[in-house]
Amino acid sequence: MINTFYQQMAIPESCFLRQKIFKKHFYENATLNSADKKAFTDDIDEIHWLYTLKPETINIPALVNTERDYSEVAIVQVNLTENARYPRIAQIIQRTIPYPLLLVFYHKNHIVLSVADKQINQVDQEKIKVNDFYEAGWIDLDEPSKADQAFIKSFVIKNFSYQNFYAFYTDMTACIIALNCAKLGGSYALNTECSLEQRIEYLEIIRQTQQKIQTLRASLKKETQFNHKLEINMQIKQSQLTLEKLKNKL
């Protein structure tokens, strides 16, 4: 089914590479602690550089300036034996490979896509700085939800901007953000009143509000005084109202 996903993306054959990336590359080039090394050793089966999209393989110009180097976009598949630590693995790979990167994690016919906003490190021009990581949760390729189906249908190379690779990659990111929004209860939509930046901001506030609610509920279980319980309950209800208002904005 993973091959069907790539066929749906309709990536030109000229971009196909399929080159294995050995874990040794990350052991030697990334800053890994013992937990990171264990995640790579135990959780990853294989890593393959599947496609390279660059001006020579697809009709999209590079965008290179003092802040960004979007001279190409790489698509890398990571086959997992365990999936619990994939967010940390995604961060390590995104920081180690300097190119704009679409990571496709694959586990038991489920996929999750990871992208990252990268800039040139102004202190050391040979390095990149990763500002943000974006992903949209696991998609069951056997039984995708309605939102997942709409996402897969829209996540097609020809649908992304061909202005330059930065615009192209931004459109990829917009699809992933739209799926994140849809997973909060709405429908999958790319064209909304909210800009991409606004949606990203709302999603972050939603994440923080959800964490706040969890913390408040944990405090409520420990609290013994009635007045304090009442106050915590009011805070939870207020946070839940805030959460619903934010979801409606998406």
mmCIF file of N, CA and C in Angstrom, residues 123-247:
data_model
loop_
_atom_site.group_PDB
_atom_site.id
_atom_site.type_symbol
_atom_site.label_atom_id
_atom_site.label_comp_id
_atom_site.label_asym_id
_atom_site.label_seq_id
_atom_site.Cartn_x
_atom_site.Cartn_y
_atom_site.Cartn_z
ATOM 1 N N VAL A 123 25.274 32.071 12.180
ATOM 2 C CA VAL A 123 26.544 32.017 12.908
ATOM 3 C C VAL A 123 27.533 31.125 12.174
ATOM 4 N N ASP A 124 27.031 30.004 11.653
ATOM 5 C CA ASP A 124 27.862 29.063 10.899
ATOM 6 C C ASP A 124 27.145 28.726 9.605
ATOM 7 N N GLN A 125 27.570 29.326 8.515
ATOM 8 C CA GLN A 125 26.888 29.189 7.222
ATOM 9 C C GLN A 125 26.884 27.753 6.693
ATOM 10 N N GLU A 126 27.743 26.906 7.249
ATOM 11 C CA GLU A 126 27.802 25.509 6.805
ATOM 12 C C GLU A 126 26.721 24.656 7.462
ATOM 13 N N LYS A 127 26.013 25.239 8.416
ATOM 14 C CA LYS A 127 25.002 24.484 9.154
ATOM 15 C C LYS A 127 23.608 25.065 8.913
ATOM 16 N N ILE A 128 22.604 24.259 9.218
ATOM 17 C CA ILE A 128 21.219 24.722 9.100
ATOM 18 C C ILE A 128 20.590 24.814 10.488
ATOM 19 N N LYS A 129 19.571 25.656 10.583
ATOM 20 C CA LYS A 129 18.817 25.817 11.820
ATOM 21 C C LYS A 129 17.392 25.359 11.547
ATOM 22 N N VAL A 130 16.885 24.462 12.375
ATOM 23 C CA VAL A 130 15.512 23.981 12.210
ATOM 24 C C VAL A 130 14.617 24.764 13.154
ATOM 25 N N ASN A 131 13.688 25.510 12.574
ATOM 26 C CA ASN A 131 12.801 26.347 13.393
ATOM 27 C C ASN A 131 11.633 25.567 13.971
ATOM 28 N N ASP A 132 10.972 24.771 13.144
ATOM 29 C CA ASP A 132 9.778 24.050 13.579
ATOM 30 C C ASP A 132 9.678 22.713 12.865
ATOM 31 N N PHE A 133 9.040 21.751 13.539
ATOM 32 C CA PHE A 133 8.755 20.441 12.968
ATOM 33 C C PHE A 133 7.233 20.290 12.857
ATOM 34 N N TYR A 134 6.774 19.710 11.750
ATOM 35 C CA TYR A 134 5.342 19.504 11.556
ATOM 36 C C TYR A 134 5.078 18.076 11.112
ATOM 37 N N GLU A 135 4.046 17.491 11.681
ATOM 38 C CA GLU A 135 3.605 16.163 11.267
ATOM 39 C C GLU A 135 2.099 16.086 11.480
ATOM 40 N N ALA A 136 1.480 15.035 10.963
ATOM 41 C CA ALA A 136 0.016 14.992 11.037
ATOM 42 C C ALA A 136 -0.529 13.714 11.644
ATOM 43 N N GLY A 137 0.276 12.970 12.359
ATOM 44 C CA GLY A 137 -0.224 11.746 12.982
ATOM 45 C C GLY A 137 -0.324 10.596 11.985
ATOM 46 N N TRP A 138 -0.576 9.423 12.501
ATOM 47 C CA TRP A 138 -0.556 8.213 11.684
ATOM 48 C C TRP A 138 -1.773 8.102 10.778
ATOM 49 N N ILE A 139 -1.523 7.653 9.557
ATOM 50 C CA ILE A 139 -2.577 7.381 8.578
ATOM 51 C C ILE A 139 -2.603 5.881 8.330
ATOM 52 N N ASP A 140 -3.761 5.269 8.521
ATOM 53 C CA ASP A 140 -3.933 3.847 8.232
ATOM 54 C C ASP A 140 -4.190 3.698 6.731
ATOM 55 N N LEU A 141 -3.230 3.154 6.001
ATOM 56 C CA LEU A 141 -3.383 3.040 4.550
ATOM 57 C C LEU A 141 -4.444 2.018 4.162
ATOM 58 N N ASP A 142 -4.756 1.085 5.059
ATOM 59 C CA ASP A 142 -5.807 0.095 4.778
ATOM 60 C C ASP A 142 -7.196 0.694 4.980
ATOM 61 N N GLU A 143 -7.341 1.505 6.024
ATOM 62 C CA GLU A 143 -8.638 2.114 6.340
ATOM 63 C C GLU A 143 -8.459 3.585 6.693
ATOM 64 N N PRO A 144 -8.105 4.417 5.723
ATOM 65 C CA PRO A 144 -7.923 5.851 6.005
ATOM 66 C C PRO A 144 -9.254 6.514 6.342
ATOM 67 N N SER A 145 -9.217 7.471 7.257
ATOM 68 C CA SER A 145 -10.422 8.238 7.584
ATOM 69 C C SER A 145 -10.783 9.134 6.402
ATOM 70 N N LYS A 146 -11.932 9.794 6.490
ATOM 71 C CA LYS A 146 -12.340 10.710 5.412
ATOM 72 C C LYS A 146 -11.329 11.838 5.252
ATOM 73 N N ALA A 147 -10.846 12.354 6.382
ATOM 74 C CA ALA A 147 -9.842 13.422 6.329
ATOM 75 C C ALA A 147 -8.554 12.915 5.701
ATOM 76 N N ASP A 148 -8.147 11.693 6.073
ATOM 77 C CA ASP A 148 -6.933 11.103 5.505
ATOM 78 C C ASP A 148 -7.080 10.896 3.995
ATOM 79 N N GLN A 149 -8.249 10.439 3.575
ATOM 80 C CA GLN A 149 -8.500 10.228 2.144
ATOM 81 C C GLN A 149 -8.401 11.547 1.373
ATOM 82 N N ALA A 150 -8.988 12.597 1.958
ATOM 83 C CA ALA A 150 -8.938 13.910 1.302
ATOM 84 C C ALA A 150 -7.505 14.423 1.242
ATOM 85 N N PHE A 151 -6.757 14.181 2.313
ATOM 86 C CA PHE A 151 -5.342 14.591 2.339
ATOM 87 C C PHE A 151 -4.554 13.872 1.250
ATOM 88 N N ILE A 152 -4.680 12.550 1.186
ATOM 89 C CA ILE A 152 -3.936 11.763 0.200
ATOM 90 C C ILE A 152 -4.293 12.209 -1.222
ATOM 91 N N LYS A 153 -5.569 12.504 -1.439
ATOM 92 C CA LYS A 153 -6.010 12.944 -2.764
ATOM 93 C C LYS A 153 -5.377 14.274 -3.149
ATOM 94 N N SER A 154 -5.157 15.146 -2.159
ATOM 95 C CA SER A 154 -4.606 16.473 -2.446
ATOM 96 C C SER A 154 -3.087 16.496 -2.454
ATOM 97 N N PHE A 155 -2.476 15.490 -1.813
ATOM 98 C CA PHE A 155 -1.024 15.482 -1.649
ATOM 99 C C PHE A 155 -0.368 14.916 -2.910
ATOM 100 N N VAL A 156 -0.447 15.706 -3.967
ATOM 101 C CA VAL A 156 0.011 15.307 -5.298
ATOM 102 C C VAL A 156 0.994 16.369 -5.792
ATOM 103 N N ILE A 157 2.087 15.918 -6.381
ATOM 104 C CA ILE A 157 3.152 16.814 -6.813
ATOM 105 C C ILE A 157 2.635 17.959 -7.684
ATOM 106 N N LYS A 158 1.752 17.664 -8.617
ATOM 107 C CA LYS A 158 1.270 18.690 -9.546
ATOM 108 C C LYS A 158 0.422 19.748 -8.858
ATOM 109 N N ASN A 159 -0.072 19.451 -7.645
ATOM 110 C CA ASN A 159 -0.900 20.417 -6.918
ATOM 111 C C ASN A 159 -0.075 21.466 -6.176
ATOM 112 N N PHE A 160 1.232 21.219 -6.033
ATOM 113 C CA PHE A 160 2.081 22.140 -5.295
ATOM 114 C C PHE A 160 2.651 23.198 -6.239
ATOM 115 N N SER A 161 3.017 24.327 -5.654
ATOM 116 C CA SER A 161 3.555 25.425 -6.455
ATOM 117 C C SER A 161 4.864 25.029 -7.138
ATOM 118 N N TYR A 162 4.996 25.410 -8.407
ATOM 119 C CA TYR A 162 6.228 25.198 -9.159
ATOM 120 C C TYR A 162 7.034 26.495 -9.273
ATOM 121 N N GLN A 163 6.662 27.493 -8.479
ATOM 122 C CA GLN A 163 7.375 28.778 -8.512
ATOM 123 C C GLN A 163 8.837 28.596 -8.127
ATOM 124 N N ASN A 164 9.069 27.880 -7.041
ATOM 125 C CA ASN A 164 10.416 27.493 -6.603
ATOM 126 C C ASN A 164 10.240 26.432 -5.523
ATOM 127 N N PHE A 165 11.347 25.843 -5.096
ATOM 128 C CA PHE A 165 11.247 24.744 -4.142
ATOM 129 C C PHE A 165 10.772 25.186 -2.759
ATOM 130 N N TYR A 166 10.997 26.444 -2.405
ATOM 131 C CA TYR A 166 10.477 26.919 -1.120
ATOM 132 C C TYR A 166 8.954 26.980 -1.151
ATOM 133 N N ALA A 167 8.393 27.523 -2.235
ATOM 134 C CA ALA A 167 6.939 27.564 -2.383
ATOM 135 C C ALA A 167 6.369 26.154 -2.477
ATOM 136 N N PHE A 168 7.059 25.280 -3.181
ATOM 137 C CA PHE A 168 6.659 23.882 -3.323
ATOM 138 C C PHE A 168 6.578 23.212 -1.954
ATOM 139 N N TYR A 169 7.620 23.370 -1.160
ATOM 140 C CA TYR A 169 7.689 22.737 0.165
ATOM 141 C C TYR A 169 6.677 23.360 1.124
ATOM 142 N N THR A 170 6.430 24.650 0.973
ATOM 143 C CA THR A 170 5.410 25.320 1.794
ATOM 144 C C THR A 170 4.036 24.739 1.521
ATOM 145 N N ASP A 171 3.751 24.423 0.271
ATOM 146 C CA ASP A 171 2.461 23.805 -0.074
ATOM 147 C C ASP A 171 2.357 22.402 0.515
ATOM 148 N N MET A 172 3.455 21.666 0.527
ATOM 149 C CA MET A 172 3.479 20.361 1.201
ATOM 150 C C MET A 172 3.108 20.531 2.681
ATOM 151 N N THR A 173 3.753 21.504 3.304
ATOM 152 C CA THR A 173 3.517 21.776 4.722
ATOM 153 C C THR A 173 2.065 22.169 4.971
ATOM 154 N N ALA A 174 1.500 22.975 4.070
ATOM 155 C CA ALA A 174 0.109 23.424 4.220
ATOM 156 C C ALA A 174 -0.848 22.239 4.232
ATOM 157 N N CYS A 175 -0.576 21.214 3.431
ATOM 158 C CA CYS A 175 -1.415 20.012 3.415
ATOM 159 C C CYS A 175 -1.350 19.290 4.759
ATOM 160 N N ILE A 176 -0.153 19.194 5.322
ATOM 161 C CA ILE A 176 0.022 18.518 6.610
ATOM 162 C C ILE A 176 -0.669 19.307 7.725
ATOM 163 N N ILE A 177 -0.555 20.622 7.682
ATOM 164 C CA ILE A 177 -1.242 21.467 8.675
ATOM 165 C C ILE A 177 -2.757 21.326 8.531
ATOM 166 N N ALA A 178 -3.250 21.279 7.297
ATOM 167 C CA ALA A 178 -4.691 21.120 7.059
ATOM 168 C C ALA A 178 -5.193 19.795 7.623
ATOM 169 N N LEU A 179 -4.397 18.749 7.497
ATOM 170 C CA LEU A 179 -4.790 17.454 8.058
ATOM 171 C C LEU A 179 -4.793 17.509 9.584
ATOM 172 N N ASN A 180 -3.826 18.198 10.166
ATOM 173 C CA ASN A 180 -3.832 18.399 11.619
ATOM 174 C C ASN A 180 -5.113 19.079 12.074
ATOM 175 N N CYS A 181 -5.529 20.086 11.326
ATOM 176 C CA CYS A 181 -6.763 20.814 11.653
ATOM 177 C C CYS A 181 -7.973 19.890 11.541
ATOM 178 N N ALA A 182 -7.994 19.074 10.482
ATOM 179 C CA ALA A 182 -9.128 18.172 10.260
ATOM 180 C C ALA A 182 -9.231 17.127 11.368
ATOM 181 N N LYS A 183 -8.093 16.686 11.887
ATOM 182 C CA LYS A 183 -8.091 15.663 12.933
ATOM 183 C C LYS A 183 -8.650 16.195 14.256
ATOM 184 N N LEU A 184 -8.845 17.504 14.336
ATOM 185 C CA LEU A 184 -9.449 18.091 15.542
ATOM 186 C C LEU A 184 -10.968 18.172 15.439
ATOM 187 N N GLY A 185 -11.500 17.561 14.398
ATOM 188 C CA GLY A 185 -12.955 17.477 14.320
ATOM 189 C C GLY A 185 -13.591 18.097 13.108
ATOM 190 N N GLY A 186 -12.834 18.886 12.357
ATOM 191 C CA GLY A 186 -13.409 19.519 11.169
ATOM 192 C C GLY A 186 -13.179 18.683 9.925
ATOM 193 N N SER A 187 -13.422 19.289 8.791
ATOM 194 C CA SER A 187 -13.170 18.616 7.522
ATOM 195 C C SER A 187 -11.843 19.106 6.952
ATOM 196 N N TYR A 188 -11.263 18.318 6.073
ATOM 197 C CA TYR A 188 -9.984 18.673 5.471
ATOM 198 C C TYR A 188 -10.202 19.774 4.445
ATOM 199 N N ALA A 189 -9.512 20.900 4.636
ATOM 200 C CA ALA A 189 -9.673 22.030 3.720
ATOM 201 C C ALA A 189 -8.375 22.815 3.637
ATOM 202 N N LEU A 190 -7.972 23.111 2.404
ATOM 203 C CA LEU A 190 -6.766 23.906 2.192
ATOM 204 C C LEU A 190 -7.078 25.392 2.074
ATOM 205 N N ASN A 191 -8.206 25.699 1.489
ATOM 206 C CA ASN A 191 -8.592 27.104 1.283
ATOM 207 C C ASN A 191 -9.553 27.543 2.377
ATOM 208 N N THR A 192 -9.032 28.281 3.342
ATOM 209 C CA THR A 192 -9.850 28.781 4.448
ATOM 210 C C THR A 192 -9.547 30.259 4.654
ATOM 211 N N GLU A 193 -10.294 30.883 5.563
ATOM 212 C CA GLU A 193 -10.051 32.290 5.879
ATOM 213 C C GLU A 193 -8.739 32.473 6.633
ATOM 214 N N CYS A 194 -8.283 31.410 7.287
ATOM 215 C CA CYS A 194 -7.025 31.470 8.035
ATOM 216 C C CYS A 194 -5.839 31.269 7.100
ATOM 217 N N SER A 195 -4.791 32.026 7.312
ATOM 218 C CA SER A 195 -3.543 31.807 6.584
ATOM 219 C C SER A 195 -2.841 30.598 7.188
ATOM 220 N N LEU A 196 -1.827 30.103 6.496
ATOM 221 C CA LEU A 196 -1.041 28.986 7.015
ATOM 222 C C LEU A 196 -0.427 29.362 8.360
ATOM 223 N N GLU A 197 0.094 30.563 8.463
ATOM 224 C CA GLU A 197 0.723 31.009 9.711
ATOM 225 C C GLU A 197 -0.282 31.050 10.856
ATOM 226 N N GLN A 198 -1.510 31.512 10.559
ATOM 227 C CA GLN A 198 -2.544 31.569 11.603
ATOM 228 C C GLN A 198 -2.929 30.170 12.064
ATOM 229 N N ARG A 199 -3.060 29.249 11.115
ATOM 230 C CA ARG A 199 -3.422 27.877 11.472
ATOM 231 C C ARG A 199 -2.340 27.249 12.356
ATOM 232 N N ILE A 200 -1.100 27.484 12.015
ATOM 233 C CA ILE A 200 0.016 26.957 12.817
ATOM 234 C C ILE A 200 -0.036 27.542 14.227
ATOM 235 N N GLU A 201 -0.320 28.852 14.313
ATOM 236 C CA GLU A 201 -0.408 29.518 15.617
ATOM 237 C C GLU A 201 -1.557 28.947 16.446
ATOM 238 N N TYR A 202 -2.729 28.765 15.816
ATOM 239 C CA TYR A 202 -3.889 28.215 16.531
ATOM 240 C C TYR A 202 -3.624 26.788 16.997
ATOM 241 N N LEU A 203 -2.982 25.985 16.164
ATOM 242 C CA LEU A 203 -2.670 24.602 16.539
ATOM 243 C C LEU A 203 -1.750 24.553 17.747
ATOM 244 N N GLU A 204 -0.793 25.479 17.810
ATOM 245 C CA GLU A 204 0.115 25.520 18.954
ATOM 246 C C GLU A 204 -0.637 25.938 20.223
ATOM 247 N N ILE A 205 -1.529 26.907 20.109
ATOM 248 C CA ILE A 205 -2.313 27.330 21.279
ATOM 249 C C ILE A 205 -3.230 26.194 21.733
ATOM 250 N N ILE A 206 -3.802 25.466 20.775
ATOM 251 C CA ILE A 206 -4.644 24.308 21.105
ATOM 252 C C ILE A 206 -3.829 23.262 21.860
ATOM 253 N N ARG A 207 -2.612 22.994 21.378
ATOM 254 C CA ARG A 207 -1.745 22.019 22.050
ATOM 255 C C ARG A 207 -1.463 22.459 23.490
ATOM 256 N N GLN A 208 -1.155 23.737 23.675
ATOM 257 C CA GLN A 208 -0.870 24.253 25.011
ATOM 258 C C GLN A 208 -2.105 24.186 25.910
ATOM 259 N N THR A 209 -3.270 24.484 25.325
ATOM 260 C CA THR A 209 -4.520 24.453 26.100
ATOM 261 C C THR A 209 -4.860 23.027 26.510
ATOM 262 N N GLN A 210 -4.647 22.064 25.614
ATOM 263 C CA GLN A 210 -4.887 20.656 25.941
ATOM 264 C C GLN A 210 -3.982 20.195 27.078
ATOM 265 N N GLN A 211 -2.725 20.635 27.033
ATOM 266 C CA GLN A 211 -1.791 20.300 28.115
ATOM 267 C C GLN A 211 -2.243 20.910 29.433
ATOM 268 N N LYS A 212 -2.743 22.149 29.356
ATOM 269 C CA LYS A 212 -3.222 22.827 30.560
ATOM 270 C C LYS A 212 -4.390 22.072 31.171
ATOM 271 N N ILE A 213 -5.302 21.596 30.327
ATOM 272 C CA ILE A 213 -6.461 20.838 30.815
ATOM 273 C C ILE A 213 -6.007 19.547 31.491
ATOM 274 N N GLN A 214 -5.046 18.864 30.903
ATOM 275 C CA GLN A 214 -4.518 17.636 31.501
ATOM 276 C C GLN A 214 -3.901 17.908 32.867
ATOM 277 N N THR A 215 -3.145 19.005 32.955
ATOM 278 C CA THR A 215 -2.513 19.377 34.224
ATOM 279 C C THR A 215 -3.565 19.707 35.276
ATOM 280 N N LEU A 216 -4.588 20.440 34.867
ATOM 281 C CA LEU A 216 -5.663 20.803 35.799
ATOM 282 C C LEU A 216 -6.422 19.569 36.287
ATOM 283 N N ARG A 217 -6.670 18.624 35.394
ATOM 284 C CA ARG A 217 -7.377 17.399 35.785
ATOM 285 C C ARG A 217 -6.546 16.563 36.748
ATOM 286 N N ALA A 218 -5.239 16.562 36.528
ATOM 287 C CA ALA A 218 -4.348 15.843 37.448
ATOM 288 C C ALA A 218 -4.371 16.509 38.829
ATOM 289 N N SER A 219 -4.385 17.842 38.843
ATOM 290 C CA SER A 219 -4.449 18.588 40.110
ATOM 291 C C SER A 219 -5.781 18.340 40.820
ATOM 292 N N LEU A 220 -6.852 18.241 40.028
ATOM 293 C CA LEU A 220 -8.189 18.030 40.595
ATOM 294 C C LEU A 220 -8.260 16.698 41.352
ATOM 295 N N LYS A 221 -7.617 15.684 40.828
ATOM 296 C CA LYS A 221 -7.641 14.365 41.470
ATOM 297 C C LYS A 221 -6.947 14.391 42.839
ATOM 298 N N LYS A 222 -5.936 15.253 42.964
ATOM 299 C CA LYS A 222 -5.164 15.326 44.202
ATOM 300 C C LYS A 222 -5.775 16.278 45.229
ATOM 301 N N GLU A 223 -6.590 17.222 44.736
ATOM 302 C CA GLU A 223 -7.135 18.263 45.613
ATOM 303 C C GLU A 223 -8.194 17.691 46.558
ATOM 304 N N THR A 224 -8.145 18.126 47.832
ATOM 305 C CA THR A 224 -9.106 17.647 48.840
ATOM 306 C C THR A 224 -10.079 18.736 49.291
ATOM 307 N N GLN A 225 -9.699 19.995 49.128
ATOM 308 C CA GLN A 225 -10.570 21.082 49.572
ATOM 309 C C GLN A 225 -11.617 21.411 48.519
ATOM 310 N N PHE A 226 -12.863 21.512 48.980
ATOM 311 C CA PHE A 226 -13.988 21.720 48.070
ATOM 312 C C PHE A 226 -13.839 23.015 47.272
ATOM 313 N N ASN A 227 -13.471 24.118 47.942
ATOM 314 C CA ASN A 227 -13.358 25.411 47.256
ATOM 315 C C ASN A 227 -12.302 25.367 46.151
ATOM 316 N N HIS A 228 -11.198 24.696 46.423
ATOM 317 C CA HIS A 228 -10.140 24.579 45.425
ATOM 318 C C HIS A 228 -10.593 23.701 44.257
ATOM 319 N N LYS A 229 -11.341 22.628 44.572
ATOM 320 C CA LYS A 229 -11.877 21.767 43.514
ATOM 321 C C LYS A 229 -12.811 22.556 42.598
ATOM 322 N N LEU A 230 -13.632 23.396 43.223
ATOM 323 C CA LEU A 230 -14.579 24.211 42.456
ATOM 324 C C LEU A 230 -13.822 25.164 41.524
ATOM 325 N N GLU A 231 -12.783 25.767 42.046
ATOM 326 C CA GLU A 231 -11.980 26.706 41.257
ATOM 327 C C GLU A 231 -11.300 26.000 40.080
ATOM 328 N N ILE A 232 -10.760 24.810 40.333
ATOM 329 C CA ILE A 232 -10.090 24.052 39.267
ATOM 330 C C ILE A 232 -11.094 23.633 38.196
ATOM 331 N N ASN A 233 -12.271 23.219 38.628
ATOM 332 C CA ASN A 233 -13.316 22.840 37.671
ATOM 333 C C ASN A 233 -13.701 23.999 36.771
ATOM 334 N N MET A 234 -13.780 25.193 37.356
ATOM 335 C CA MET A 234 -14.107 26.385 36.567
ATOM 336 C C MET A 234 -13.004 26.676 35.546
ATOM 337 N N GLN A 235 -11.754 26.481 35.947
ATOM 338 C CA GLN A 235 -10.629 26.688 35.026
ATOM 339 C C GLN A 235 -10.665 25.680 33.891
ATOM 340 N N ILE A 236 -11.033 24.438 34.209
ATOM 341 C CA ILE A 236 -11.129 23.404 33.169
ATOM 342 C C ILE A 236 -12.221 23.764 32.170
ATOM 343 N N LYS A 237 -13.382 24.173 32.675
ATOM 344 C CA LYS A 237 -14.494 24.532 31.781
ATOM 345 C C LYS A 237 -14.135 25.716 30.906
ATOM 346 N N GLN A 238 -13.449 26.702 31.484
ATOM 347 C CA GLN A 238 -13.037 27.880 30.722
ATOM 348 C C GLN A 238 -12.037 27.477 29.635
ATOM 349 N N SER A 239 -11.111 26.593 29.960
ATOM 350 C CA SER A 239 -10.119 26.123 28.983
ATOM 351 C C SER A 239 -10.789 25.321 27.876
ATOM 352 N N GLN A 240 -11.813 24.548 28.234
ATOM 353 C CA GLN A 240 -12.539 23.767 27.228
ATOM 354 C C GLN A 240 -13.296 24.668 26.271
ATOM 355 N N LEU A 241 -13.849 25.752 26.794
ATOM 356 C CA LEU A 241 -14.526 26.730 25.939
ATOM 357 C C LEU A 241 -13.535 27.383 24.980
ATOM 358 N N THR A 242 -12.372 27.736 25.513
ATOM 359 C CA THR A 242 -11.309 28.316 24.679
ATOM 360 C C THR A 242 -10.911 27.347 23.574
ATOM 361 N N LEU A 243 -10.823 26.070 23.930
ATOM 362 C CA LEU A 243 -10.440 25.024 22.985
ATOM 363 C C LEU A 243 -11.445 24.939 21.841
ATOM 364 N N GLU A 244 -12.722 24.953 22.164
ATOM 365 C CA GLU A 244 -13.758 24.859 21.133
ATOM 366 C C GLU A 244 -13.750 26.081 20.216
ATOM 367 N N LYS A 245 -13.530 27.255 20.777
ATOM 368 C CA LYS A 245 -13.477 28.477 19.965
ATOM 369 C C LYS A 245 -12.302 28.415 18.983
ATOM 370 N N LEU A 246 -11.166 27.909 19.462
ATOM 371 C CA LEU A 246 -9.982 27.807 18.594
ATOM 372 C C LEU A 246 -10.205 26.791 17.479
ATOM 373 N N LYS A 247 -10.834 25.660 17.815
ATOM 374 C CA LYS A 247 -11.109 24.644 16.796
ATOM 375 C C LYS A 247 -12.023 25.186 15.716
#
